Amino acid sequence: MTDLTQHGVKAIRDGVRGGDFTAREVATSFNEAVAAAADLNAFIVTTPDHALAAADAADKARADGKDMGPMAGVPIGMKDLFATHGVQTTAASHILEGFIPQYESTVSQNLWDAGAGMLGKLNLDQFAMGSSNETSYFGNVSSPWQKAGSNAAMSPGGSSGGSSSAVAARIAPAATGTDTGGSIRQPAAFTGICGIKPTYGRCSRWGVVAFASSLDQAGPMARSVEDCAIMLGAMAGFDPKDATSLKMDVPDWESALNADLKGKKVGIPKEYRMEGTDQAILDSWEQGKAWLKDAGAQIVDISLPHTKYALPAYYIIAPAEASSNLARYDGVRYGLRDLPEGAGLQDMYAETRAAGFGDEVKRRVLIGTYVLSAGFYDAYYNQAQKVRTLVARDFEQAWDQCDIILAPTTPTASFPLGSLNDDPLTMYLNDVFAVPASLAGLPAMSVPAGLNPDGLPLGLQLVGKPFDEQTVLDAGLAIQQRSGFDHAPEKWW
């Protein structure tokens, strides 16, 4: 039997259904792989029993001739931003360490209902704030990739760095991620996997620890476009508990996948040719155009004139919402409480947050509080919201000229852990290509495009019209088929 950890979602699902192997064999293989890869620090908590229980249920369903869910037999990693009943959920923050939810997030429940099992809770940047997975209270996550000729630990991207690292290292066939300003797409690009942020509202936010509520969106991360389509179909759906949830049927994205792009127009935004972008990224972008043209698409130049204002607007809006959302962590109701002897209520608030929040979280809360304060609300927050409207309008006008947009996912490949710790502005620029689609709430996906001269993965980004995940997935499949990307990191952990 081949190493079962080399299989993705589709291969595992079909293999279990066909009797090629049992779901328990799959779960056991991945549980062992997770334990052997502890040096990556991809998991905060492991749940091997959960994976085995779901596997046994899948095997029993097959033996009894019952219908099997679309994820039956597939063990996955769950980003530790999703509440999981009876399993610690921390958002990678000390302030929530030890918090055991007595409820299940809608997305994770949808996946369990579809037959998936949980390998464990994946590490992330604290409260999803970060682009390198170096802000977690539980330590940095390492990418399974290394730069040619170097042993330096590389960033897996963020905030979904535990998810990207686990999938790329073949210790999980797929994982959940969340994307606020690129936190699915950027880590997917850094580690040579696929990741899609669906249209805002396609996946419920109920039970997901909030960062910026008008931007946060869950999505799948996997090794192939097909696997993402399968998993997204299981995750998505209307949820009456989430006021922003889309009341729409979930399409069968997997069955409708089609890499023939005849009749489709692919827009190339001139504003995405930014100073400081690596030449290897620009070369991969040119190659992506050629691949989509070969798939039958017509390449057209478009303009998204407010692109240069998107990142500054994002770093006003997202911290403002974070400041509001994180106000609930006050040491009163749940989580950490730091109450020095003789201290009053305000002292408890201050001590608890000082001890519980990391530096990046504090930085963003302070920024958010500042831009929402009297005298600055109109000058900063209102202006940023106006810019957000203009960014969204750019995309609306672009759809008159094209069906989908092709751009780089990131301006550079992965970088060594620690190399940008003293330069938060450069760190924020990692999301410069991803943020516009987030502000507009559009579906967007990163697909592997190849390796740079240092042997590190590069990703191409596809941005689609609202609710049109299908075209995004189809174009991703066209790139996947033509790139033939099957590179895997050499095991060092």
Tab-separated table of C-alpha atoms in Angstrom:
chain	number	residue	atom	x	y	z
A	1	MET	CA	0.000	0.000	0.000
A	2	THR	CA	1.257	3.490	-0.839
A	3	ASP	CA	1.865	6.009	1.913
A	4	LEU	CA	-1.649	7.205	2.668
A	5	THR	CA	-0.397	10.617	3.769
A	6	GLN	CA	0.457	11.358	0.145
A	7	HIS	CA	-3.250	11.333	-0.725
A	8	GLY	CA	-5.426	14.419	-0.827
A	9	VAL	CA	-9.124	14.828	-0.038
A	10	LYS	CA	-10.513	13.377	-3.268
A	11	ALA	CA	-8.158	10.396	-3.311
A	12	ILE	CA	-8.933	9.549	0.328
A	13	ARG	CA	-12.684	9.960	-0.088
A	14	ASP	CA	-12.782	7.828	-3.224
A	15	GLY	CA	-10.368	5.255	-1.819
A	16	VAL	CA	-12.427	4.771	1.344
A	17	ARG	CA	-15.652	4.506	-0.652
A	18	GLY	CA	-14.076	2.034	-3.054
A	19	GLY	CA	-12.605	-0.150	-0.321
A	20	ASP	CA	-8.984	0.461	-1.382
A	21	PHE	CA	-8.186	1.192	2.259
A	22	THR	CA	-10.100	1.919	5.435
A	23	ALA	CA	-10.730	5.301	6.953
A	24	ARG	CA	-9.083	4.074	10.157
A	25	GLU	CA	-5.903	3.291	8.231
A	26	VAL	CA	-5.944	6.805	6.847
A	27	ALA	CA	-6.545	8.423	10.235
A	28	THR	CA	-3.825	6.307	11.860
A	29	SER	CA	-1.320	7.283	9.164
A	30	PHE	CA	-2.019	10.979	9.548
A	31	ASN	CA	-2.042	10.825	13.353
A	32	GLU	CA	1.418	9.283	13.214
A	33	ALA	CA	2.582	11.921	10.720
A	34	VAL	CA	1.318	14.728	12.961
A	35	ALA	CA	3.213	13.303	15.939
A	36	ALA	CA	6.400	12.914	13.879
A	37	ALA	CA	6.249	16.531	12.657
A	38	ALA	CA	6.081	18.214	16.060
A	39	ASP	CA	9.123	20.360	15.179
A	40	LEU	CA	6.986	22.321	12.698
A	41	ASN	CA	4.782	23.458	15.613
A	42	ALA	CA	1.801	23.443	13.256
A	43	PHE	CA	-0.622	22.132	15.900
A	44	ILE	CA	-1.482	23.678	19.261
A	45	VAL	CA	-3.594	20.682	20.294
A	46	THR	CA	-3.803	17.259	18.666
A	47	THR	CA	-6.984	15.171	18.733
A	48	PRO	CA	-6.105	11.707	17.415
A	49	ASP	CA	-9.160	10.148	19.075
A	50	HIS	CA	-11.487	12.516	17.205
A	51	ALA	CA	-9.901	11.523	13.881
A	52	LEU	CA	-10.201	7.812	14.690
A	53	ALA	CA	-13.819	8.090	15.854
A	54	ALA	CA	-14.848	9.816	12.608
A	55	ALA	CA	-12.898	7.211	10.642
A	56	ASP	CA	-14.670	4.343	12.399
A	57	ALA	CA	-18.023	5.990	11.652
A	58	ALA	CA	-17.088	6.226	7.970
A	59	ASP	CA	-15.976	2.589	7.840
A	60	LYS	CA	-19.191	1.483	9.530
A	61	ALA	CA	-21.312	3.500	7.105
A	62	ARG	CA	-19.593	1.815	4.182
A	63	ALA	CA	-19.959	-1.643	5.723
A	64	ASP	CA	-23.668	-1.012	6.343
A	65	GLY	CA	-24.220	0.270	2.807
A	66	LYS	CA	-25.270	3.713	4.011
A	67	ASP	CA	-24.704	7.004	2.223
A	68	MET	CA	-21.309	8.494	2.986
A	69	GLY	CA	-20.737	12.226	3.301
A	70	PRO	CA	-18.547	14.161	0.870
A	71	MET	CA	-15.718	14.265	3.408
A	72	ALA	CA	-16.198	10.781	4.860
A	73	GLY	CA	-12.905	9.230	5.853
A	74	VAL	CA	-10.937	12.465	5.470
A	75	PRO	CA	-9.099	13.724	8.593
A	76	ILE	CA	-8.380	17.458	8.529
A	77	GLY	CA	-6.690	20.147	10.565
A	78	MET	CA	-8.893	22.819	12.181
A	79	LYS	CA	-7.491	26.316	12.548
A	80	ASP	CA	-7.618	27.230	16.222
A	81	LEU	CA	-9.931	30.132	15.499
A	82	PHE	CA	-12.945	27.828	15.136
A	83	ALA	CA	-14.767	26.893	18.333
A	84	THR	CA	-14.737	23.119	18.822
A	85	HIS	CA	-16.965	21.575	21.456
A	86	GLY	CA	-14.930	20.151	24.311
A	87	VAL	CA	-11.589	20.977	22.680
A	88	GLN	CA	-9.474	23.961	23.692
A	89	THR	CA	-9.878	26.978	21.405
A	90	THR	CA	-7.354	29.781	21.936
A	91	ALA	CA	-6.966	31.902	18.776
A	92	ALA	CA	-3.261	31.328	19.614
A	93	SER	CA	-3.549	33.843	22.459
A	94	HIS	CA	-2.629	33.514	26.125
A	95	ILE	CA	-5.812	35.380	27.003
A	96	LEU	CA	-7.886	32.382	25.833
A	97	GLU	CA	-5.528	29.621	26.939
A	98	GLY	CA	-7.555	26.871	28.565
A	99	PHE	CA	-10.888	28.012	27.080
A	100	ILE	CA	-13.017	24.934	26.310
A	101	PRO	CA	-16.098	25.856	24.218
A	102	GLN	CA	-19.382	24.143	25.014
A	103	TYR	CA	-20.565	24.698	21.442
A	104	GLU	CA	-19.348	24.013	17.898
A	105	SER	CA	-18.736	26.550	15.148
A	106	THR	CA	-21.070	26.185	12.188
A	107	VAL	CA	-18.238	25.543	9.730
A	108	SER	CA	-16.629	22.810	11.818
A	109	GLN	CA	-20.033	21.216	12.491
A	110	ASN	CA	-20.732	21.213	8.745
A	111	LEU	CA	-17.460	19.381	8.179
A	112	TRP	CA	-18.134	16.796	10.901
A	113	ASP	CA	-21.619	16.282	9.443
A	114	ALA	CA	-19.959	15.681	6.058
A	115	GLY	CA	-17.876	12.890	7.627
A	116	ALA	CA	-14.565	14.637	8.255
A	117	GLY	CA	-12.476	13.942	11.343
A	118	MET	CA	-10.215	16.315	13.270
A	119	LEU	CA	-6.482	15.747	13.607
A	120	GLY	CA	-6.139	18.735	15.922
A	121	LYS	CA	-6.255	22.505	16.312
A	122	LEU	CA	-3.793	24.350	14.110
A	123	ASN	CA	-1.488	27.149	15.168
A	124	LEU	CA	-1.935	30.669	13.771
A	125	ASP	CA	-0.962	34.256	14.261
A	126	GLN	CA	-2.585	35.468	17.469
A	127	PHE	CA	-6.225	36.425	16.790
A	128	ALA	CA	-5.344	35.998	13.088
A	129	MET	CA	-3.201	39.143	13.223
A	130	GLY	CA	-0.002	38.575	11.288
A	131	SER	CA	1.529	37.565	7.973
A	132	SER	CA	4.254	35.165	9.090
A	133	ASN	CA	2.867	33.033	11.950
A	134	GLU	CA	5.276	34.577	14.435
A	135	THR	CA	2.744	36.226	16.754
A	136	SER	CA	1.316	33.054	18.310
A	137	TYR	CA	1.605	32.720	22.085
A	138	PHE	CA	2.353	29.037	21.446
A	139	GLY	CA	5.449	29.712	19.335
A	140	ASN	CA	6.334	30.190	15.700
A	141	VAL	CA	5.203	27.783	13.008
A	142	SER	CA	7.910	26.715	10.553
A	143	SER	CA	7.310	26.110	6.888
A	144	PRO	CA	8.258	22.624	5.698
A	145	TRP	CA	10.074	24.374	2.820
A	146	GLN	CA	13.637	25.610	3.088
A	147	LYS	CA	15.605	27.952	0.889
A	148	ALA	CA	18.171	26.205	-1.296
A	149	GLY	CA	21.518	26.065	0.491
A	150	SER	CA	20.113	27.270	3.810
A	151	ASN	CA	18.852	25.657	6.998
A	152	ALA	CA	17.034	28.801	8.131
A	153	ALA	CA	13.449	28.232	9.241
A	154	MET	CA	11.096	29.846	6.727
A	155	SER	CA	7.744	31.503	7.303
A	156	PRO	CA	4.658	29.486	6.313
A	157	GLY	CA	2.746	32.763	5.923
A	158	GLY	CA	-0.039	33.986	8.108
A	159	SER	CA	-2.336	34.031	9.748
A	160	SER	CA	-3.231	30.490	8.622
A	161	GLY	CA	0.380	29.350	8.850
A	162	GLY	CA	-0.322	26.216	10.845
A	163	SER	CA	-2.846	25.204	8.208
A	164	SER	CA	-0.511	25.848	5.276
A	165	SER	CA	2.441	24.152	6.955
A	166	ALA	CA	0.435	21.036	7.849
A	167	VAL	CA	-1.014	20.614	4.355
A	168	ALA	CA	2.302	21.263	2.591
A	169	ALA	CA	4.136	18.851	4.923
A	170	ARG	CA	1.607	16.074	4.138
A	171	ILE	CA	0.586	15.749	7.784
A	172	ALA	CA	-2.993	16.795	6.922
A	173	PRO	CA	-4.713	16.355	3.554
A	174	ALA	CA	-6.567	19.638	4.049
A	175	ALA	CA	-7.255	22.292	6.660
A	176	THR	CA	-9.575	25.154	7.409
A	177	GLY	CA	-8.311	28.701	7.193
A	178	THR	CA	-9.719	32.163	7.658
A	179	ASP	CA	-9.008	35.128	5.424
A	180	THR	CA	-9.375	38.730	6.613
A	181	GLY	CA	-6.870	40.409	4.314
A	182	GLY	CA	-5.142	37.468	2.661
A	183	SER	CA	-4.672	34.960	5.488
A	184	ILE	CA	-5.668	31.969	3.350
A	185	ARG	CA	-4.125	33.039	0.059
A	186	GLN	CA	-0.760	34.358	1.265
A	187	PRO	CA	0.205	31.255	3.313
A	188	ALA	CA	-1.045	29.019	0.492
A	189	ALA	CA	1.307	30.827	-1.895
A	190	PHE	CA	4.233	30.590	0.530
A	191	THR	CA	3.899	26.811	0.905
A	192	GLY	CA	2.861	25.656	-2.580
A	193	ILE	CA	-0.738	24.673	-1.883
A	194	CYS	CA	-4.196	25.903	-2.928
A	195	GLY	CA	-6.436	28.094	-0.803
A	196	ILE	CA	-9.684	29.870	-1.587
A	197	LYS	CA	-11.464	32.693	0.190
A	198	PRO	CA	-15.096	32.468	-0.940
A	199	THR	CA	-17.473	35.380	-1.335
A	200	TYR	CA	-18.035	37.127	1.990
A	201	GLY	CA	-20.966	35.398	3.683
A	202	ARG	CA	-20.613	32.094	1.827
A	203	CYS	CA	-19.292	30.381	4.988
A	204	SER	CA	-20.770	31.152	8.387
A	205	ARG	CA	-18.738	33.176	10.869
A	206	TRP	CA	-20.716	31.836	13.841
A	207	GLY	CA	-18.344	30.252	16.335
A	208	VAL	CA	-15.247	31.747	14.687
A	209	VAL	CA	-13.228	34.006	16.974
A	210	ALA	CA	-13.663	37.465	15.447
A	211	PHE	CA	-10.871	39.696	14.194
A	212	ALA	CA	-12.589	42.106	11.764
A	213	SER	CA	-16.208	41.106	11.323
A	214	SER	CA	-16.849	42.777	7.973
A	215	LEU	CA	-13.821	41.051	6.450
A	216	ASP	CA	-13.371	37.641	8.139
A	217	GLN	CA	-14.259	34.687	5.933
A	218	ALA	CA	-13.541	30.975	6.325
A	219	GLY	CA	-12.254	28.826	3.487
A	220	PRO	CA	-10.402	25.591	2.684
A	221	MET	CA	-6.698	24.976	2.162
A	222	ALA	CA	-5.649	21.820	0.335
A	223	ARG	CA	-3.175	20.438	-2.166
A	224	SER	CA	-5.352	20.766	-5.257
A	225	VAL	CA	-8.161	22.821	-6.732
A	226	GLU	CA	-10.425	19.760	-6.739
A	227	ASP	CA	-9.820	19.193	-3.028
A	228	CYS	CA	-10.656	22.828	-2.271
A	229	ALA	CA	-13.889	22.531	-4.265
A	230	ILE	CA	-14.929	19.435	-2.312
A	231	MET	CA	-14.126	20.924	1.071
A	232	LEU	CA	-15.682	24.315	0.329
A	233	GLY	CA	-18.896	22.542	-0.638
A	234	ALA	CA	-18.947	20.909	2.789
A	235	MET	CA	-18.102	24.108	4.684
A	236	ALA	CA	-20.482	26.551	2.999
A	237	GLY	CA	-24.192	27.149	3.519
A	238	PHE	CA	-26.700	29.547	4.986
A	239	ASP	CA	-26.651	29.927	8.755
A	240	PRO	CA	-29.477	31.802	10.506
A	241	LYS	CA	-27.138	32.370	13.465
A	242	ASP	CA	-24.934	34.603	11.305
A	243	ALA	CA	-26.561	37.842	10.152
A	244	THR	CA	-24.035	38.162	7.314
A	245	SER	CA	-24.616	34.638	5.986
A	246	LEU	CA	-25.727	34.361	2.360
A	247	LYS	CA	-29.137	32.753	1.926
A	248	MET	CA	-28.136	30.930	-1.238
A	249	ASP	CA	-27.913	27.325	-2.359
A	250	VAL	CA	-24.432	25.814	-2.292
A	251	PRO	CA	-23.409	24.830	-5.838
A	252	ASP	CA	-21.761	21.497	-6.593
A	253	TRP	CA	-18.447	23.085	-7.429
A	254	GLU	CA	-16.623	19.770	-7.772
A	255	SER	CA	-18.965	18.307	-10.381
A	256	ALA	CA	-18.986	21.531	-12.388
A	257	LEU	CA	-15.191	21.921	-12.550
A	258	ASN	CA	-14.093	22.670	-16.104
A	259	ALA	CA	-10.654	23.872	-17.163
A	260	ASP	CA	-11.923	24.957	-20.606
A	261	LEU	CA	-12.021	28.756	-20.447
A	262	LYS	CA	-13.234	29.456	-23.984
A	263	GLY	CA	-15.316	32.604	-24.020
A	264	LYS	CA	-13.868	33.857	-20.747
A	265	LYS	CA	-11.937	37.109	-20.444
A	266	VAL	CA	-9.113	37.366	-17.927
A	267	GLY	CA	-8.316	40.855	-16.642
A	268	ILE	CA	-4.754	41.913	-15.885
A	269	PRO	CA	-4.735	44.932	-13.537
A	270	LYS	CA	-1.905	47.318	-14.424
A	271	GLU	CA	-1.777	48.642	-10.859
A	272	TYR	CA	-0.528	45.294	-9.550
A	273	ARG	CA	2.899	45.809	-11.147
A	274	MET	CA	4.256	47.358	-7.967
A	275	GLU	CA	7.756	48.462	-7.115
A	276	GLY	CA	9.548	45.913	-4.960
A	277	THR	CA	7.835	42.876	-6.438
A	278	ASP	CA	10.319	40.049	-7.067
A	279	GLN	CA	11.150	39.401	-10.702
A	280	ALA	CA	10.327	35.716	-10.219
A	281	ILE	CA	6.797	36.760	-9.194
A	282	LEU	CA	6.422	38.923	-12.298
A	283	ASP	CA	7.729	36.091	-14.488
A	284	SER	CA	5.221	33.655	-12.975
A	285	TRP	CA	2.452	36.186	-13.668
A	286	GLU	CA	3.444	36.252	-17.345
A	287	GLN	CA	3.457	32.463	-17.367
A	288	GLY	CA	0.002	32.458	-15.797
A	289	LYS	CA	-1.326	34.633	-18.594
A	290	ALA	CA	0.064	32.172	-21.141
A	291	TRP	CA	-1.510	29.215	-19.342
A	292	LEU	CA	-4.953	30.819	-19.227
A	293	LYS	CA	-4.666	31.871	-22.855
A	294	ASP	CA	-3.824	28.265	-23.714
A	295	ALA	CA	-6.989	27.235	-21.826
A	296	GLY	CA	-9.006	29.338	-24.251
A	297	ALA	CA	-9.306	32.602	-22.342
A	298	GLN	CA	-8.814	36.054	-23.785
A	299	ILE	CA	-6.345	38.250	-21.885
A	300	VAL	CA	-7.381	41.900	-21.465
A	301	ASP	CA	-5.760	44.794	-19.646
A	302	ILE	CA	-7.836	46.454	-16.953
A	303	SER	CA	-7.408	49.191	-14.393
A	304	LEU	CA	-8.188	49.110	-10.663
A	305	PRO	CA	-7.161	52.702	-9.941
A	306	HIS	CA	-7.716	52.727	-6.173
A	307	THR	CA	-5.536	49.671	-5.538
A	308	LYS	CA	-2.743	51.742	-3.980
A	309	TYR	CA	-5.133	52.987	-1.301
A	310	ALA	CA	-6.493	49.547	-0.386
A	311	LEU	CA	-3.758	48.511	2.068
A	312	PRO	CA	-3.795	51.774	4.078
A	313	ALA	CA	-7.605	51.613	4.224
A	314	TYR	CA	-7.467	47.989	5.367
A	315	TYR	CA	-5.064	48.839	8.185
A	316	ILE	CA	-7.545	51.390	9.486
A	317	ILE	CA	-10.748	49.355	9.086
A	318	ALA	CA	-9.429	46.002	10.333
A	319	PRO	CA	-7.783	47.374	13.521
A	320	ALA	CA	-10.894	49.455	14.226
A	321	GLU	CA	-13.076	46.358	14.116
A	322	ALA	CA	-10.480	44.404	16.097
A	323	SER	CA	-10.505	47.072	18.795
A	324	SER	CA	-14.257	46.642	19.117
A	325	ASN	CA	-14.255	42.838	18.938
A	326	LEU	CA	-11.416	42.322	21.401
A	327	ALA	CA	-12.986	44.552	24.030
A	328	ARG	CA	-14.813	41.444	25.300
A	329	TYR	CA	-11.516	40.014	26.623
A	330	ASP	CA	-11.546	41.874	29.905
A	331	GLY	CA	-10.891	39.220	32.551
A	332	VAL	CA	-14.524	39.238	33.716
A	333	ARG	CA	-16.450	36.523	31.908
A	334	TYR	CA	-13.975	33.995	30.534
A	335	GLY	CA	-10.328	33.536	29.647
A	336	LEU	CA	-7.358	34.912	31.512
A	337	ARG	CA	-7.853	37.088	34.579
A	338	ASP	CA	-4.944	39.005	36.085
A	339	LEU	CA	-6.144	40.652	39.297
A	340	PRO	CA	-3.336	41.937	41.533
A	341	GLU	CA	-4.160	42.194	45.226
A	342	GLY	CA	-6.014	45.397	46.009
A	343	ALA	CA	-6.511	46.251	42.340
A	344	GLY	CA	-9.710	47.800	41.044
A	345	LEU	CA	-11.734	47.029	37.925
A	346	GLN	CA	-9.706	49.258	35.588
A	347	ASP	CA	-6.489	47.743	36.902
A	348	MET	CA	-7.829	44.259	36.217
A	349	TYR	CA	-8.691	45.221	32.645
A	350	ALA	CA	-5.246	46.675	32.078
A	351	GLU	CA	-3.288	43.856	33.729
A	352	THR	CA	-5.323	41.117	32.023
A	353	ARG	CA	-4.899	42.598	28.557
A	354	ALA	CA	-1.248	43.434	29.104
A	355	ALA	CA	-0.524	39.833	30.088
A	356	GLY	CA	-2.909	38.168	27.652
A	357	PHE	CA	-2.402	40.020	24.367
A	358	GLY	CA	0.768	39.820	22.293
A	359	ASP	CA	2.602	42.837	20.865
A	360	GLU	CA	0.965	42.708	17.427
A	361	VAL	CA	-2.512	42.429	18.914
A	362	LYS	CA	-1.793	45.377	21.213
A	363	ARG	CA	-0.483	47.380	18.258
A	364	ARG	CA	-3.636	46.827	16.230
A	365	VAL	CA	-5.978	47.433	19.151
A	366	LEU	CA	-4.237	50.735	19.857
A	367	ILE	CA	-4.432	51.757	16.195
A	368	GLY	CA	-8.093	50.791	16.076
A	369	THR	CA	-8.957	52.623	19.267
A	370	TYR	CA	-7.170	55.713	17.994
A	371	VAL	CA	-8.965	55.860	14.622
A	372	LEU	CA	-12.333	55.374	16.340
A	373	SER	CA	-11.722	58.045	18.956
A	374	ALA	CA	-13.458	61.414	19.021
A	375	GLY	CA	-11.790	63.822	16.645
A	376	PHE	CA	-10.213	61.112	14.499
A	377	TYR	CA	-13.238	59.002	13.505
A	378	ASP	CA	-14.103	61.228	10.547
A	379	ALA	CA	-10.501	61.873	9.594
A	380	TYR	CA	-9.498	58.200	9.443
A	381	TYR	CA	-12.235	55.604	9.809
A	382	ASN	CA	-14.873	57.310	7.679
A	383	GLN	CA	-12.321	58.117	5.004
A	384	ALA	CA	-11.129	54.499	4.955
A	385	GLN	CA	-14.699	53.290	4.494
A	386	LYS	CA	-15.070	55.650	1.535
A	387	VAL	CA	-11.901	54.229	0.022
A	388	ARG	CA	-13.294	50.721	0.559
A	389	THR	CA	-16.349	51.709	-1.471
A	390	LEU	CA	-14.117	53.014	-4.258
A	391	VAL	CA	-12.050	49.798	-4.274
A	392	ALA	CA	-15.245	47.745	-4.578
A	393	ARG	CA	-16.469	50.029	-7.352
A	394	ASP	CA	-13.225	49.461	-9.277
A	395	PHE	CA	-13.984	45.741	-9.346
A	396	GLU	CA	-17.623	46.328	-10.342
A	397	GLN	CA	-16.494	48.374	-13.319
A	398	ALA	CA	-13.825	45.812	-14.214
A	399	TRP	CA	-16.474	43.107	-14.589
A	400	ASP	CA	-17.754	44.979	-17.647
A	401	GLN	CA	-14.467	44.046	-19.318
A	402	CYS	CA	-13.584	40.644	-17.887
A	403	ASP	CA	-14.903	37.548	-16.115
A	404	ILE	CA	-11.997	36.965	-13.755
A	405	ILE	CA	-8.792	38.707	-12.681
A	406	LEU	CA	-5.279	37.228	-12.596
A	407	ALA	CA	-2.636	38.736	-10.325
A	408	PRO	CA	0.252	37.676	-8.102
A	409	THR	CA	-0.720	36.454	-4.653
A	410	THR	CA	2.279	37.993	-2.880
A	411	PRO	CA	5.082	40.393	-3.849
A	412	THR	CA	7.781	37.936	-2.702
A	413	ALA	CA	8.273	34.299	-1.862
A	414	SER	CA	8.575	33.192	1.767
A	415	PHE	CA	11.193	34.801	3.996
A	416	PRO	CA	13.157	33.505	7.015
A	417	LEU	CA	11.411	33.627	10.370
A	418	GLY	CA	12.568	36.634	12.349
A	419	SER	CA	13.797	38.611	9.341
A	420	LEU	CA	10.951	41.142	9.394
A	421	ASN	CA	10.129	41.249	13.103
A	422	ASP	CA	11.433	44.809	13.466
A	423	ASP	CA	9.718	46.047	10.315
A	424	PRO	CA	5.928	45.784	10.695
A	425	LEU	CA	5.264	47.971	7.633
A	426	THR	CA	7.192	45.634	5.331
A	427	MET	CA	5.383	42.725	6.973
A	428	TYR	CA	2.020	44.375	6.239
A	429	LEU	CA	3.031	44.757	2.569
A	430	ASN	CA	2.874	40.971	2.213
A	431	ASP	CA	-0.889	41.408	1.857
A	432	VAL	CA	-0.766	44.204	-0.714
A	433	PHE	CA	-2.155	42.043	-3.551
A	434	ALA	CA	-4.644	40.162	-1.387
A	435	VAL	CA	-6.331	43.000	0.506
A	436	PRO	CA	-8.348	44.583	-2.364
A	437	ALA	CA	-10.442	41.435	-2.920
A	438	SER	CA	-11.042	41.211	0.832
A	439	LEU	CA	-12.275	44.798	1.041
A	440	ALA	CA	-14.670	44.070	-1.821
A	441	GLY	CA	-15.813	40.719	-0.347
A	442	LEU	CA	-14.941	38.850	-3.550
A	443	PRO	CA	-14.001	35.181	-4.021
A	444	ALA	CA	-10.255	34.810	-4.525
A	445	MET	CA	-7.897	31.867	-4.722
A	446	SER	CA	-4.161	31.214	-4.714
A	447	VAL	CA	-2.841	28.386	-6.877
A	448	PRO	CA	0.805	27.184	-7.017
A	449	ALA	CA	2.632	28.454	-10.105
A	450	GLY	CA	6.119	27.040	-9.671
A	451	LEU	CA	9.335	27.584	-7.724
A	452	ASN	CA	11.631	30.590	-7.643
A	453	PRO	CA	15.427	30.280	-8.155
A	454	ASP	CA	15.800	29.558	-4.425
A	455	GLY	CA	13.462	26.581	-4.683
A	456	LEU	CA	10.576	28.274	-2.836
A	457	PRO	CA	6.938	28.133	-4.009
A	458	LEU	CA	5.196	30.988	-5.810
A	459	GLY	CA	1.442	31.487	-6.074
A	460	LEU	CA	-0.900	33.084	-8.594
A	461	GLN	CA	-4.114	34.743	-7.445
A	462	LEU	CA	-7.487	34.573	-9.174
A	463	VAL	CA	-10.244	37.013	-8.200
A	464	GLY	CA	-13.829	36.430	-9.303
A	465	LYS	CA	-17.188	38.125	-9.382
A	466	PRO	CA	-19.421	37.937	-6.290
A	467	PHE	CA	-20.856	34.421	-5.810
A	468	ASP	CA	-18.834	33.096	-8.788
A	469	GLU	CA	-16.501	30.706	-7.022
A	470	GLN	CA	-16.992	28.341	-9.959
A	471	THR	CA	-15.069	30.487	-12.442
A	472	VAL	CA	-12.322	31.029	-9.866
A	473	LEU	CA	-12.008	27.274	-9.351
A	474	ASP	CA	-12.160	26.578	-13.101
A	475	ALA	CA	-9.371	29.045	-13.838
A	476	GLY	CA	-7.395	27.601	-10.931
A	477	LEU	CA	-7.805	24.141	-12.415
A	478	ALA	CA	-6.560	25.405	-15.785
A	479	ILE	CA	-3.409	26.759	-14.141
A	480	GLN	CA	-2.968	23.602	-12.073
A	481	GLN	CA	-3.166	21.358	-15.129
A	482	ARG	CA	-0.676	23.434	-17.099
A	483	SER	CA	1.810	24.147	-14.330
A	484	GLY	CA	2.025	20.483	-13.405
A	485	PHE	CA	3.045	21.633	-9.927
A	486	ASP	CA	3.774	18.505	-7.921
A	487	HIS	CA	6.715	19.748	-5.866
A	488	ALA	CA	6.883	18.752	-2.231
A	489	PRO	CA	9.268	19.962	0.454
A	490	GLU	CA	12.154	17.705	1.388
A	491	LYS	CA	11.572	16.367	4.864
A	492	TRP	CA	13.825	18.032	7.447
A	493	TRP	CA	11.627	18.021	10.544
